[in-house]
Amino acid sequence: MSFDELPAAGTIRRAPTGTIERTGPIRRVEPIELLRRVPYGRLATSMRALPFLTVARHIVCDGRILLRMHSGFGHHEACDGSVVAYGADNYNDAASGDGGDLWSVQFTGPAEIVHPCPEEERLFGAAPVSVNGEPFAPAYLRVDPHFVTEHTLKF
């Protein structure tokens, strides 16, 4: 099948530009809403030409992802103005043995350093006391998701 042919209704087709378009009905739960179900995820980009992955606390505001991370490693500076990937999942739920479905979402888009308003800071909740033995110093990034990947494991 060529990229220009439409598949059956309710499926996903790859457009000529390489983006993914939904041709069926909107899902019950959109991927960005899944982020509200877990507090932490992983931020990925490169720093000095080497890939890195770091943990971050997230909230969703106005369709964008706001991240809080430790500033001591400089990861926020490496991400500022760059395209990053941010992913989260509920894989820890498998340990609880409740038999529910598992999911993973990844958002890719540009990131920028921001200074959240007091209301947004409160939404993050309590911050860690320390990171690798040094006092936690928050840094904030906003990710504007342009591409989304979602995977589900049905049980």
mmCIF file of C-alpha atoms in Angstrom:
data_model
loop_
_atom_site.group_PDB
_atom_site.id
_atom_site.type_symbol
_atom_site.label_atom_id
_atom_site.label_comp_id
_atom_site.label_asym_id
_atom_site.label_seq_id
_atom_site.Cartn_x
_atom_site.Cartn_y
_atom_site.Cartn_z
ATOM 1 C CA MET A 1 0.000 0.000 0.000
ATOM 2 C CA SER A 2 1.311 3.484 -0.786
ATOM 3 C CA PHE A 3 1.322 6.274 1.763
ATOM 4 C CA ASP A 4 -1.435 8.035 -0.169
ATOM 5 C CA GLU A 5 -3.960 5.194 0.095
ATOM 6 C CA LEU A 6 -6.452 5.375 2.929
ATOM 7 C CA PRO A 7 -6.753 2.302 5.160
ATOM 8 C CA ALA A 8 -10.028 1.083 6.593
ATOM 9 C CA ALA A 9 -11.856 3.433 8.965
ATOM 10 C CA GLY A 10 -10.661 3.318 12.555
ATOM 11 C CA THR A 11 -7.042 2.581 11.685
ATOM 12 C CA ILE A 12 -3.953 4.729 11.641
ATOM 13 C CA ARG A 13 -2.234 5.732 8.427
ATOM 14 C CA ARG A 14 1.221 7.181 7.884
ATOM 15 C CA ALA A 15 1.068 10.437 5.936
ATOM 16 C CA PRO A 16 3.674 11.263 3.272
ATOM 17 C CA THR A 17 5.397 13.658 5.684
ATOM 18 C CA GLY A 18 6.108 10.830 8.129
ATOM 19 C CA THR A 19 3.566 11.959 10.711
ATOM 20 C CA ILE A 20 0.860 9.704 12.060
ATOM 21 C CA GLU A 21 -2.774 10.704 11.584
ATOM 22 C CA ARG A 22 -5.781 9.169 13.294
ATOM 23 C CA THR A 23 -8.532 8.291 10.845
ATOM 24 C CA GLY A 24 -10.902 6.698 13.317
ATOM 25 C CA PRO A 25 -12.839 7.915 16.320
ATOM 26 C CA ILE A 26 -11.026 9.695 19.147
ATOM 27 C CA ARG A 27 -9.845 7.330 21.892
ATOM 28 C CA ARG A 28 -11.548 7.377 25.269
ATOM 29 C CA VAL A 29 -8.324 8.465 26.999
ATOM 30 C CA GLU A 30 -5.831 10.581 25.095
ATOM 31 C CA PRO A 31 -2.130 9.873 25.708
ATOM 32 C CA ILE A 32 -1.457 13.216 27.417
ATOM 33 C CA GLU A 33 -4.240 12.441 29.891
ATOM 34 C CA LEU A 34 -2.461 9.206 30.829
ATOM 35 C CA LEU A 35 0.343 11.355 32.288
ATOM 36 C CA ARG A 36 -2.064 12.537 34.986
ATOM 37 C CA ARG A 37 -2.163 8.951 36.304
ATOM 38 C CA VAL A 38 1.544 8.771 37.239
ATOM 39 C CA PRO A 39 3.775 11.419 38.861
ATOM 40 C CA TYR A 40 7.183 10.678 37.300
ATOM 41 C CA GLY A 41 8.654 9.881 33.906
ATOM 42 C CA ARG A 42 11.943 9.930 32.010
ATOM 43 C CA LEU A 43 13.408 12.742 29.941
ATOM 44 C CA ALA A 44 15.749 11.823 27.071
ATOM 45 C CA THR A 45 18.015 13.942 24.881
ATOM 46 C CA SER A 46 21.735 14.271 24.271
ATOM 47 C CA MET A 47 24.406 16.214 26.105
ATOM 48 C CA ARG A 48 27.781 16.817 24.463
ATOM 49 C CA ALA A 49 26.817 14.315 21.734
ATOM 50 C CA LEU A 50 26.009 11.542 24.244
ATOM 51 C CA PRO A 51 22.457 10.391 24.979
ATOM 52 C CA PHE A 52 21.142 10.655 28.520
ATOM 53 C CA LEU A 53 18.019 9.733 30.398
ATOM 54 C CA THR A 54 16.927 11.405 33.623
ATOM 55 C CA VAL A 55 13.942 11.237 35.922
ATOM 56 C CA ALA A 56 11.515 14.159 36.165
ATOM 57 C CA ARG A 57 8.263 14.998 37.938
ATOM 58 C CA HIS A 58 5.564 16.201 35.526
ATOM 59 C CA ILE A 59 2.254 17.995 35.387
ATOM 60 C CA VAL A 60 0.081 18.769 32.351
ATOM 61 C CA CYS A 61 -0.837 22.431 31.768
ATOM 62 C CA ASP A 62 -2.617 23.767 28.683
ATOM 63 C CA GLY A 63 -1.750 20.715 26.577
ATOM 64 C CA ARG A 64 1.950 20.990 27.391
ATOM 65 C CA ILE A 65 4.093 19.013 29.789
ATOM 66 C CA LEU A 66 5.764 20.914 32.613
ATOM 67 C CA LEU A 67 8.738 19.108 34.167
ATOM 68 C CA ARG A 68 10.539 19.581 37.472
ATOM 69 C CA MET A 69 14.016 18.114 37.778
ATOM 70 C CA HIS A 70 17.196 18.616 39.761
ATOM 71 C CA SER A 71 19.247 21.514 38.407
ATOM 72 C CA GLY A 72 22.551 20.239 39.811
ATOM 73 C CA PHE A 73 23.318 18.017 36.821
ATOM 74 C CA GLY A 74 22.680 20.693 34.169
ATOM 75 C CA HIS A 75 20.248 18.499 32.245
ATOM 76 C CA HIS A 76 17.724 21.329 31.992
ATOM 77 C CA GLU A 77 20.335 23.522 30.278
ATOM 78 C CA ALA A 78 21.154 20.762 27.776
ATOM 79 C CA CYS A 79 17.449 20.468 26.935
ATOM 80 C CA ASP A 80 16.694 24.192 26.611
ATOM 81 C CA GLY A 81 15.870 24.930 22.968
ATOM 82 C CA SER A 82 16.373 21.293 21.922
ATOM 83 C CA VAL A 83 13.995 18.570 20.840
ATOM 84 C CA VAL A 84 13.554 16.069 23.656
ATOM 85 C CA ALA A 85 11.562 12.934 24.354
ATOM 86 C CA TYR A 86 9.597 12.531 27.581
ATOM 87 C CA GLY A 87 8.064 9.195 28.478
ATOM 88 C CA ALA A 88 6.038 7.760 31.323
ATOM 89 C CA ASP A 89 4.281 4.477 32.012
ATOM 90 C CA ASN A 90 2.330 2.544 34.596
ATOM 91 C CA TYR A 91 4.630 -0.492 34.506
ATOM 92 C CA ASN A 92 5.016 -0.379 38.286
ATOM 93 C CA ASP A 93 1.346 -1.329 38.452
ATOM 94 C CA ALA A 94 2.341 -4.802 37.231
ATOM 95 C CA ALA A 95 4.039 -5.375 40.580
ATOM 96 C CA SER A 96 0.731 -4.827 42.362
ATOM 97 C CA GLY A 97 -0.740 -7.837 40.547
ATOM 98 C CA ASP A 98 -4.125 -6.194 39.943
ATOM 99 C CA GLY A 99 -4.243 -7.624 36.403
ATOM 100 C CA GLY A 100 -4.934 -4.259 34.721
ATOM 101 C CA ASP A 101 -3.657 -3.184 31.333
ATOM 102 C CA LEU A 102 -0.273 -1.506 31.123
ATOM 103 C CA TRP A 103 0.575 1.519 28.993
ATOM 104 C CA SER A 104 3.536 3.618 27.967
ATOM 105 C CA VAL A 105 3.486 7.054 26.305
ATOM 106 C CA GLN A 106 6.268 9.114 24.779
ATOM 107 C CA PHE A 107 6.070 12.750 23.721
ATOM 108 C CA THR A 108 8.629 14.385 21.438
ATOM 109 C CA GLY A 109 8.980 18.109 20.941
ATOM 110 C CA PRO A 110 10.935 21.250 21.787
ATOM 111 C CA ALA A 111 11.757 22.065 25.407
ATOM 112 C CA GLU A 112 12.381 25.396 27.053
ATOM 113 C CA ILE A 113 13.379 26.484 30.536
ATOM 114 C CA VAL A 114 10.447 28.144 32.292
ATOM 115 C CA HIS A 115 9.616 29.623 35.675
ATOM 116 C CA PRO A 116 6.237 28.251 36.778
ATOM 117 C CA CYS A 117 3.685 30.371 38.562
ATOM 118 C CA PRO A 118 3.022 29.562 42.252
ATOM 119 C CA GLU A 119 -0.116 27.576 41.356
ATOM 120 C CA GLU A 120 1.857 25.335 38.977
ATOM 121 C CA GLU A 121 4.576 24.859 41.605
ATOM 122 C CA ARG A 122 1.933 23.668 44.089
ATOM 123 C CA LEU A 123 0.631 21.115 41.580
ATOM 124 C CA PHE A 124 4.008 19.374 41.647
ATOM 125 C CA GLY A 125 3.642 18.605 45.348
ATOM 126 C CA ALA A 126 6.541 18.005 47.694
ATOM 127 C CA ALA A 127 10.021 18.047 46.194
ATOM 128 C CA PRO A 128 12.725 15.518 47.036
ATOM 129 C CA VAL A 129 15.045 16.516 49.874
ATOM 130 C CA SER A 130 18.197 15.426 48.064
ATOM 131 C CA VAL A 131 19.461 13.907 44.828
ATOM 132 C CA ASN A 132 22.492 11.629 45.025
ATOM 133 C CA GLY A 133 23.347 13.148 48.391
ATOM 134 C CA GLU A 134 23.167 16.816 47.401
ATOM 135 C CA PRO A 135 20.271 19.156 48.226
ATOM 136 C CA PHE A 136 17.518 19.182 45.605
ATOM 137 C CA ALA A 137 17.458 22.415 43.587
ATOM 138 C CA PRO A 138 14.528 22.561 41.159
ATOM 139 C CA ALA A 139 14.721 23.449 37.486
ATOM 140 C CA TYR A 140 11.665 23.547 35.243
ATOM 141 C CA LEU A 141 11.183 22.724 31.561
ATOM 142 C CA ARG A 142 8.118 22.971 29.369
ATOM 143 C CA VAL A 143 7.783 20.412 26.562
ATOM 144 C CA ASP A 144 5.477 21.219 23.657
ATOM 145 C CA PRO A 145 4.575 17.746 22.311
ATOM 146 C CA HIS A 146 4.616 17.505 18.524
ATOM 147 C CA PHE A 147 4.725 13.706 18.194
ATOM 148 C CA VAL A 148 3.161 11.099 20.461
ATOM 149 C CA THR A 149 3.765 7.367 20.737
ATOM 150 C CA GLU A 150 1.581 5.122 22.865
ATOM 151 C CA HIS A 151 1.892 1.403 23.591
ATOM 152 C CA THR A 152 -0.509 -0.751 25.565
ATOM 153 C CA LEU A 153 -0.197 -4.250 26.964
ATOM 154 C CA LYS A 154 -3.595 -5.921 27.345
ATOM 155 C CA PHE A 155 -4.067 -8.655 29.933
#
